[in-house]
Amino acid sequence: MENISHLLAALGPEVDDVDEESFLIFSEPIPSANLGMIDPRAPSVEISIHDQDYTVHQSPTVLSSARAGGTTGAVLWKITPLFAEWISAHQSNPLWTHSLLSSSSTVVELGCGISGLMALALAPSVRHYLATDQEYVRRLLRQNLETNASVSVSRTTSSNPKGGKGKKKQPTRTEKSKSKSKSSPSSAAAPAAPPNIAFTTLDWETDLATSLKDSLQQDEDDGEYSPSSKAERDEVEEEDKGFDLLISCDCIYNEALVAPFVRTCADICRLRPVYRAQDNDNDKGDGDSSQTSRLPTICLIAQQQRSPDVFETWLRETMRFFRVWRVSDEVAGEKLRVGSGYLVHLLLLRGDAAEEGL
């Protein structure tokens, strides 16, 4: 648990008062961002992350529809590419520099929406990425993953979670010519979605989160995603139902959804051990020696500043289950610091919440 202790020290003081945290955040002037959508009327938008260009297909029609259950995931929101760039920055993000994210990590996202940007930014550097949302996002999410599959492959060859420069060697004209001449007819087909990205539906109000990882072990009926090899599944998933990282980007906007959202986060985090500051290499925690090598699930919640009331409702409910740290300005960087209009909080499940199974 030492790596987590170092991470928390880098983040700054723990949040212990809802009213004080809300005052500190909302007393700062922020830029006007309207609701926070990039371009809700465009059928597609172009986004650049780490100098890689992505095309995100949207559905303005679904957004403006009266579909029950909400439609906000049908378009891309401004905070998503900013958070995707921050979390996938291997050289500066503390989760990478403190070895809490690595090529063996498994990540789950709540409320992924249609863009797939978070998955595309992180999947090249982790073992598995599970995106979750309502069923209506599936078609466009698949389209965006396939449209940007070549960008994801490019990031795989250029990224280096170990801390290298990660600079990709550009092929010469001769190498390009040779590669083209060797291409088989099938290589001209549209690229498939990255194989370590899976999608499953998850309704925070009605679905159980405890079996989420099973989604990585089964083939989708329509063949749109390819799970890991059986050897990998046998080695990891069958004995560990938890995740290294849970992320959610701009899902805090409706007070009615706060409680089920927080409970879903807590249910997922209960699948891993709880962080205790006094834990060390010789501590056996709750006496389950099989769990001692696993780290707690780290939650990162990114959101746009909108209503102080909704934020306070979320933070108050969250602190019932979690210990909370706001990512400091130094760590968050200029684009996500306080005053930018965006916030990032890190959560760790409380010991009493894990034991009570609230």
GROMACS .gro file of C-alpha atoms in nm:
model
  358
    1MET     CA    1   0.000   0.000   0.000
    2GLU     CA    2   0.304   0.227   0.010
    3ASN     CA    3   0.249   0.347  -0.346
    4ILE     CA    4  -0.100   0.464  -0.257
    5SER     CA    5   0.033   0.652   0.046
    6HIS     CA    6   0.278   0.834  -0.180
    7LEU     CA    7   0.001   0.914  -0.424
    8LEU     CA    8  -0.222   1.059  -0.153
    9ALA     CA    9   0.063   1.270  -0.023
   10ALA     CA   10   0.104   1.416  -0.371
   11LEU     CA   11  -0.266   1.498  -0.400
   12GLY     CA   12  -0.285   1.715  -0.092
   13PRO     CA   13  -0.509   1.711   0.217
   14GLU     CA   14  -0.811   1.482   0.244
   15VAL     CA   15  -1.153   1.645   0.209
   16ASP     CA   16  -1.328   1.633   0.546
   17ASP     CA   17  -1.599   1.899   0.523
   18VAL     CA   18  -1.860   1.920   0.248
   19ASP     CA   19  -1.948   2.286   0.298
   20GLU     CA   20  -1.585   2.396   0.309
   21GLU     CA   21  -1.496   2.202  -0.006
   22SER     CA   22  -1.795   2.344  -0.192
   23PHE     CA   23  -1.711   2.698  -0.081
   24LEU     CA   24  -1.347   2.667  -0.186
   25ILE     CA   25  -1.447   2.541  -0.530
   26PHE     CA   26  -1.743   2.760  -0.614
   27SER     CA   27  -1.599   3.084  -0.476
   28GLU     CA   28  -1.349   3.080  -0.764
   29PRO     CA   29  -1.456   3.247  -1.090
   30ILE     CA   30  -1.483   2.997  -1.376
   31PRO     CA   31  -1.513   3.036  -1.754
   32SER     CA   32  -1.859   3.012  -1.904
   33ALA     CA   33  -1.904   2.666  -2.054
   34ASN     CA   34  -2.282   2.654  -2.098
   35LEU     CA   35  -2.394   2.296  -2.038
   36GLY     CA   36  -2.052   2.165  -2.140
   37MET     CA   37  -2.118   1.995  -2.474
   38ILE     CA   38  -1.857   2.052  -2.745
   39ASP     CA   39  -2.101   2.081  -3.037
   40PRO     CA   40  -2.439   1.917  -2.974
   41ARG     CA   41  -2.563   1.978  -3.329
   42ALA     CA   42  -2.270   1.829  -3.520
   43PRO     CA   43  -2.290   1.470  -3.647
   44SER     CA   44  -1.918   1.435  -3.566
   45VAL     CA   45  -1.642   1.633  -3.397
   46GLU     CA   46  -1.263   1.621  -3.428
   47ILE     CA   47  -1.057   1.591  -3.110
   48SER     CA   48  -0.681   1.578  -3.051
   49ILE     CA   49  -0.530   1.396  -2.751
   50HIS     CA   50  -0.151   1.376  -2.714
   51ASP     CA   51  -0.118   1.497  -3.076
   52GLN     CA   52  -0.335   1.207  -3.196
   53ASP     CA   53  -0.647   1.301  -3.391
   54TYR     CA   54  -0.980   1.130  -3.320
   55THR     CA   55  -1.314   1.154  -3.499
   56VAL     CA   56  -1.613   1.121  -3.268
   57HIS     CA   57  -1.951   1.046  -3.424
   58GLN     CA   58  -2.247   1.183  -3.229
   59SER     CA   59  -2.627   1.165  -3.236
   60PRO     CA   60  -2.793   1.507  -3.203
   61THR     CA   61  -3.123   1.332  -3.278
   62VAL     CA   62  -3.097   1.103  -2.976
   63LEU     CA   63  -2.981   1.394  -2.759
   64SER     CA   64  -3.294   1.596  -2.841
   65SER     CA   65  -3.529   1.299  -2.811
   66ALA     CA   66  -3.760   1.226  -2.520
   67ARG     CA   67  -3.603   0.887  -2.456
   68ALA     CA   68  -3.671   0.757  -2.107
   69GLY     CA   69  -3.359   0.716  -1.898
   70GLY     CA   70  -3.169   1.014  -2.039
   71THR     CA   71  -2.981   1.103  -2.356
   72THR     CA   72  -2.677   1.299  -2.236
   73GLY     CA   73  -2.436   1.026  -2.345
   74ALA     CA   74  -2.529   1.078  -2.712
   75VAL     CA   75  -2.277   1.361  -2.762
   76LEU     CA   76  -1.925   1.448  -2.648
   77TRP     CA   77  -1.876   1.673  -2.347
   78LYS     CA   78  -1.587   1.916  -2.306
   79ILE     CA   79  -1.429   1.758  -1.999
   80THR     CA   80  -1.390   1.413  -2.157
   81PRO     CA   81  -1.089   1.480  -2.385
   82LEU     CA   82  -0.924   1.688  -2.111
   83PHE     CA   83  -0.957   1.409  -1.857
   84ALA     CA   84  -0.857   1.144  -2.113
   85GLU     CA   85  -0.539   1.336  -2.190
   86TRP     CA   86  -0.457   1.379  -1.820
   87ILE     CA   87  -0.516   1.019  -1.713
   88SER     CA   88  -0.317   0.877  -2.007
   89ALA     CA   89  -0.009   1.100  -1.955
   90HIS     CA   90   0.243   0.836  -1.846
   91GLN     CA   91   0.524   1.080  -1.772
   92SER     CA   92   0.328   1.308  -1.538
   93ASN     CA   93   0.012   1.144  -1.408
   94PRO     CA   94   0.078   1.017  -1.053
   95LEU     CA   95  -0.111   0.691  -1.107
   96TRP     CA   96   0.153   0.596  -1.364
   97THR     CA   97   0.453   0.748  -1.188
   98HIS     CA   98   0.359   0.569  -0.862
   99SER     CA   99   0.298   0.240  -1.050
  100LEU     CA  100  -0.071   0.223  -0.961
  101LEU     CA  101  -0.151   0.192  -1.330
  102SER     CA  102   0.049  -0.041  -1.553
  103SER     CA  103   0.021  -0.270  -1.851
  104SER     CA  104  -0.142  -0.532  -1.624
  105SER     CA  105  -0.418  -0.301  -1.497
  106THR     CA  106  -0.791  -0.350  -1.548
  107VAL     CA  107  -1.008  -0.038  -1.574
  108VAL     CA  108  -1.385   0.010  -1.560
  109GLU     CA  109  -1.567   0.326  -1.670
  110LEU     CA  110  -1.915   0.429  -1.559
  111GLY     CA  111  -2.127   0.635  -1.799
  112CYS     CA  112  -1.888   0.606  -2.093
  113GLY     CA  113  -2.122   0.765  -2.351
  114ILE     CA  114  -2.075   0.731  -2.725
  115SER     CA  115  -1.726   0.874  -2.774
  116GLY     CA  116  -1.500   0.592  -2.653
  117LEU     CA  117  -1.228   0.851  -2.595
  118MET     CA  118  -1.144   0.737  -2.244
  119ALA     CA  119  -1.113   0.378  -2.360
  120LEU     CA  120  -0.911   0.469  -2.668
  121ALA     CA  121  -0.671   0.681  -2.463
  122LEU     CA  122  -0.612   0.422  -2.188
  123ALA     CA  123  -0.660   0.082  -2.353
  124PRO     CA  124  -0.323   0.080  -2.536
  125SER     CA  125  -0.147   0.093  -2.199
  126VAL     CA  126  -0.356  -0.140  -1.982
  127ARG     CA  127  -0.464  -0.504  -1.992
  128HIS     CA  128  -0.842  -0.467  -2.004
  129TYR     CA  129  -1.082  -0.175  -2.034
  130LEU     CA  130  -1.452  -0.220  -1.960
  131ALA     CA  131  -1.684   0.063  -2.067
  132THR     CA  132  -2.036   0.069  -1.922
  133ASP     CA  133  -2.348   0.271  -1.996
  134GLN     CA  134  -2.705   0.227  -2.118
  135GLU     CA  135  -2.782   0.020  -2.425
  136TYR     CA  136  -2.854   0.318  -2.651
  137VAL     CA  137  -2.485   0.419  -2.667
  138ARG     CA  138  -2.367   0.079  -2.795
  139ARG     CA  139  -2.395   0.137  -3.171
  140LEU     CA  140  -2.217   0.473  -3.179
  141LEU     CA  141  -1.960   0.361  -2.924
  142ARG     CA  142  -1.874   0.067  -3.146
  143GLN     CA  143  -1.854   0.295  -3.449
  144ASN     CA  144  -1.620   0.535  -3.271
  145LEU     CA  145  -1.396   0.255  -3.145
  146GLU     CA  146  -1.369   0.114  -3.496
  147THR     CA  147  -1.325   0.456  -3.661
  148ASN     CA  148  -1.035   0.537  -3.429
  149ALA     CA  149  -0.886   0.188  -3.402
  150SER     CA  150  -0.583   0.289  -3.609
  151VAL     CA  151  -0.517   0.578  -3.369
  152SER     CA  152  -0.530   0.336  -3.077
  153VAL     CA  153  -0.279   0.109  -3.253
  154SER     CA  154  -0.054   0.410  -3.308
  155ARG     CA  155  -0.072   0.493  -2.938
  156THR     CA  156   0.015   0.132  -2.854
  157THR     CA  157   0.339   0.156  -3.049
  158SER     CA  158   0.427   0.502  -2.921
  159SER     CA  159   0.319   0.486  -2.556
  160ASN     CA  160   0.554   0.358  -2.289
  161PRO     CA  161   0.406   0.322  -1.937
  162LYS     CA  162   0.750   0.235  -1.802
  163GLY     CA  163   0.856   0.593  -1.839
  164GLY     CA  164   1.034   0.606  -2.173
  165LYS     CA  165   0.997   0.891  -2.413
  166GLY     CA  166   0.742   0.699  -2.613
  167LYS     CA  167   0.840   0.863  -2.940
  168LYS     CA  168   0.728   0.663  -3.239
  169LYS     CA  169   0.968   0.606  -3.525
  170GLN     CA  170   0.817   0.728  -3.851
  171PRO     CA  171   0.846   0.481  -4.142
  172THR     CA  172   1.050   0.584  -4.443
  173ARG     CA  173   0.894   0.607  -4.790
  174THR     CA  174   1.060   0.277  -4.884
  175GLU     CA  175   0.923   0.106  -4.572
  176LYS     CA  176   0.576   0.239  -4.646
  177SER     CA  177   0.598   0.104  -5.000
  178LYS     CA  178   0.710  -0.240  -4.879
  179SER     CA  179   0.435  -0.249  -4.620
  180LYS     CA  180   0.173  -0.160  -4.879
  181SER     CA  181   0.296  -0.424  -5.122
  182LYS     CA  182   0.278  -0.693  -4.853
  183SER     CA  183  -0.075  -0.603  -4.746
  184SER     CA  184  -0.330  -0.875  -4.791
  185PRO     CA  185  -0.679  -0.799  -4.923
  186SER     CA  186  -0.823  -0.841  -4.575
  187SER     CA  187  -0.595  -0.569  -4.437
  188ALA     CA  188  -0.789  -0.312  -4.638
  189ALA     CA  189  -1.104  -0.388  -4.440
  190ALA     CA  190  -1.225  -0.147  -4.174
  191PRO     CA  191  -1.028  -0.198  -3.852
  192ALA     CA  192  -1.200  -0.374  -3.566
  193ALA     CA  193  -1.242  -0.220  -3.223
  194PRO     CA  194  -0.932  -0.257  -3.003
  195PRO     CA  195  -0.947  -0.613  -2.866
  196ASN     CA  196  -0.895  -0.527  -2.500
  197ILE     CA  197  -1.195  -0.290  -2.488
  198ALA     CA  198  -1.531  -0.438  -2.392
  199PHE     CA  199  -1.873  -0.282  -2.339
  200THR     CA  200  -2.158  -0.392  -2.118
  201THR     CA  201  -2.478  -0.225  -2.008
  202LEU     CA  202  -2.502  -0.111  -1.648
  203ASP     CA  203  -2.802   0.062  -1.494
  204TRP     CA  204  -2.699   0.214  -1.161
  205GLU     CA  205  -3.051   0.182  -1.023
  206THR     CA  206  -3.131  -0.177  -1.119
  207ASP     CA  207  -2.817  -0.374  -1.212
  208LEU     CA  208  -2.568  -0.548  -0.988
  209ALA     CA  209  -2.208  -0.439  -1.032
  210THR     CA  210  -2.052  -0.738  -0.859
  211SER     CA  211  -2.028  -0.951  -1.174
  212LEU     CA  212  -1.908  -0.678  -1.409
  213LYS     CA  213  -1.575  -0.846  -1.476
  214ASP     CA  214  -1.756  -1.147  -1.621
  215SER     CA  215  -1.817  -0.924  -1.923
  216LEU     CA  216  -1.448  -0.957  -2.005
  217GLN     CA  217  -1.473  -1.336  -2.013
  218GLN     CA  218  -1.756  -1.391  -2.258
  219ASP     CA  219  -1.790  -1.329  -2.629
  220GLU     CA  220  -2.046  -1.071  -2.732
  221ASP     CA  221  -2.322  -1.223  -2.944
  222ASP     CA  222  -2.257  -0.987  -3.233
  223GLY     CA  223  -1.881  -1.036  -3.219
  224GLU     CA  224  -1.805  -0.666  -3.183
  225TYR     CA  225  -1.545  -0.713  -2.911
  226SER     CA  226  -1.277  -0.974  -2.866
  227PRO     CA  227  -1.201  -1.075  -2.505
  228SER     CA  228  -0.862  -1.179  -2.372
  229SER     CA  229  -0.716  -1.525  -2.413
  230LYS     CA  230  -0.838  -1.811  -2.196
  231ALA     CA  231  -0.496  -1.826  -2.028
  232GLU     CA  232  -0.532  -1.464  -1.918
  233ARG     CA  233  -0.884  -1.522  -1.793
  234ASP     CA  234  -0.785  -1.826  -1.592
  235GLU     CA  235  -0.490  -1.642  -1.442
  236VAL     CA  236  -0.660  -1.320  -1.338
  237GLU     CA  237  -1.033  -1.278  -1.373
  238GLU     CA  238  -1.152  -1.599  -1.209
  239GLU     CA  239  -0.971  -1.517  -0.886
  240ASP     CA  240  -1.006  -1.139  -0.887
  241LYS     CA  241  -1.345  -0.984  -0.962
  242GLY     CA  242  -1.226  -0.633  -0.887
  243PHE     CA  243  -1.070  -0.349  -1.086
  244ASP     CA  244  -0.756  -0.143  -1.040
  245LEU     CA  245  -0.921   0.180  -1.147
  246LEU     CA  246  -1.280   0.303  -1.170
  247ILE     CA  247  -1.332   0.624  -1.363
  248SER     CA  248  -1.634   0.837  -1.441
  249CYS     CA  249  -1.640   1.155  -1.642
  250ASP     CA  250  -1.915   1.417  -1.611
  251CYS     CA  251  -2.187   1.192  -1.470
  252ILE     CA  252  -2.273   1.423  -1.177
  253TYR     CA  253  -2.551   1.652  -1.299
  254ASN     CA  254  -2.878   1.508  -1.165
  255GLU     CA  255  -2.952   1.483  -0.793
  256ALA     CA  256  -3.184   1.187  -0.847
  257LEU     CA  257  -2.896   0.977  -0.984
  258VAL     CA  258  -2.641   1.066  -0.717
  259ALA     CA  259  -2.732   0.794  -0.466
  260PRO     CA  260  -2.744   0.502  -0.714
  261PHE     CA  261  -2.425   0.626  -0.882
  262VAL     CA  262  -2.234   0.639  -0.552
  263ARG     CA  263  -2.370   0.300  -0.442
  264THR     CA  264  -2.256   0.148  -0.773
  265CYS     CA  265  -1.907   0.289  -0.721
  266ALA     CA  266  -1.901   0.146  -0.369
  267ASP     CA  267  -2.024  -0.197  -0.483
  268ILE     CA  268  -1.743  -0.218  -0.737
  269CYS     CA  269  -1.481  -0.108  -0.485
  270ARG     CA  270  -1.593  -0.375  -0.237
  271LEU     CA  271  -1.454  -0.634  -0.476
  272ARG     CA  272  -1.103  -0.530  -0.367
  273PRO     CA  273  -0.935  -0.479  -0.026
  274VAL     CA  274  -0.979  -0.150   0.157
  275TYR     CA  275  -0.692   0.097   0.193
  276ARG     CA  276  -0.578   0.157   0.549
  277ALA     CA  277  -0.299   0.402   0.617
  278GLN     CA  278  -0.141   0.170   0.874
  279ASP     CA  279  -0.118  -0.121   0.627
  280ASN     CA  280   0.231  -0.234   0.535
  281ASP     CA  281   0.396  -0.528   0.366
  282ASN     CA  282   0.366  -0.742   0.681
  283ASP     CA  283   0.004  -0.656   0.752
  284LYS     CA  284  -0.248  -0.924   0.657
  285GLY     CA  285  -0.539  -0.681   0.663
  286ASP     CA  286  -0.861  -0.865   0.744
  287GLY     CA  287  -0.683  -1.199   0.765
  288ASP     CA  288  -0.739  -1.303   0.404
  289SER     CA  289  -0.386  -1.370   0.284
  290SER     CA  290  -0.506  -1.426  -0.072
  291GLN     CA  291  -0.600  -1.059  -0.090
  292THR     CA  292  -0.277  -0.905   0.040
  293SER     CA  293  -0.117  -0.870  -0.302
  294ARG     CA  294  -0.413  -0.677  -0.443
  295LEU     CA  295  -0.442  -0.303  -0.415
  296PRO     CA  296  -0.771  -0.125  -0.346
  297THR     CA  297  -0.974   0.004  -0.636
  298ILE     CA  298  -0.897   0.369  -0.696
  299CYS     CA  299  -1.191   0.586  -0.809
  300LEU     CA  300  -1.139   0.899  -1.014
  301ILE     CA  301  -1.446   1.118  -1.062
  302ALA     CA  302  -1.416   1.406  -1.307
  303GLN     CA  303  -1.696   1.659  -1.340
  304GLN     CA  304  -1.782   2.001  -1.469
  305GLN     CA  305  -1.881   2.268  -1.220
  306ARG     CA  306  -2.250   2.342  -1.259
  307SER     CA  307  -2.484   2.349  -0.960
  308PRO     CA  308  -2.336   2.384  -0.609
  309ASP     CA  309  -2.641   2.199  -0.474
  310VAL     CA  310  -2.583   1.895  -0.696
  311PHE     CA  311  -2.214   1.894  -0.615
  312GLU     CA  312  -2.281   1.909  -0.240
  313THR     CA  313  -2.539   1.630  -0.269
  314TRP     CA  314  -2.282   1.414  -0.450
  315LEU     CA  315  -2.000   1.490  -0.207
  316ARG     CA  316  -2.214   1.434   0.102
  317GLU     CA  317  -2.337   1.098  -0.028
  318THR     CA  318  -1.987   1.002  -0.145
  319MET     CA  319  -1.832   1.071   0.195
  320ARG     CA  320  -2.070   0.819   0.353
  321PHE     CA  321  -1.886   0.546   0.163
  322PHE     CA  322  -1.550   0.691   0.063
  323ARG     CA  323  -1.255   0.892   0.178
  324VAL     CA  324  -1.214   1.180  -0.066
  325TRP     CA  325  -0.922   1.381  -0.201
  326ARG     CA  326  -0.949   1.662  -0.455
  327VAL     CA  327  -0.664   1.633  -0.703
  328SER     CA  328  -0.446   1.937  -0.637
  329ASP     CA  329  -0.387   2.205  -0.898
  330GLU     CA  330  -0.023   2.101  -0.930
  331VAL     CA  331  -0.124   1.744  -1.015
  332ALA     CA  332  -0.435   1.824  -1.219
  333GLY     CA  333  -0.258   2.076  -1.439
  334GLU     CA  334  -0.381   2.397  -1.595
  335LYS     CA  335  -0.675   2.247  -1.784
  336LEU     CA  336  -0.833   2.072  -1.482
  337ARG     CA  337  -0.727   2.294  -1.192
  338VAL     CA  338  -0.973   2.478  -0.967
  339GLY     CA  339  -1.096   2.778  -1.165
  340SER     CA  340  -1.096   2.586  -1.495
  341GLY     CA  341  -1.460   2.491  -1.445
  342TYR     CA  342  -1.366   2.125  -1.399
  343LEU     CA  343  -1.287   1.909  -1.098
  344VAL     CA  344  -1.120   1.574  -1.034
  345HIS     CA  345  -1.164   1.387  -0.705
  346LEU     CA  346  -0.999   1.062  -0.598
  347LEU     CA  347  -1.200   0.822  -0.380
  348LEU     CA  348  -1.099   0.525  -0.164
  349LEU     CA  349  -1.362   0.306  -0.002
  350ARG     CA  350  -1.398   0.343   0.375
  351GLY     CA  351  -1.336   0.036   0.586
  352ASP     CA  352  -1.674   0.058   0.758
  353ALA     CA  353  -1.854   0.087   0.422
  354ALA     CA  354  -1.680  -0.227   0.299
  355GLU     CA  355  -1.761  -0.427   0.611
  356GLU     CA  356  -2.124  -0.317   0.639
  357GLY     CA  357  -2.195  -0.375   0.270
  358LEU     CA  358  -2.431  -0.079   0.262
   0.00000   0.00000   0.00000
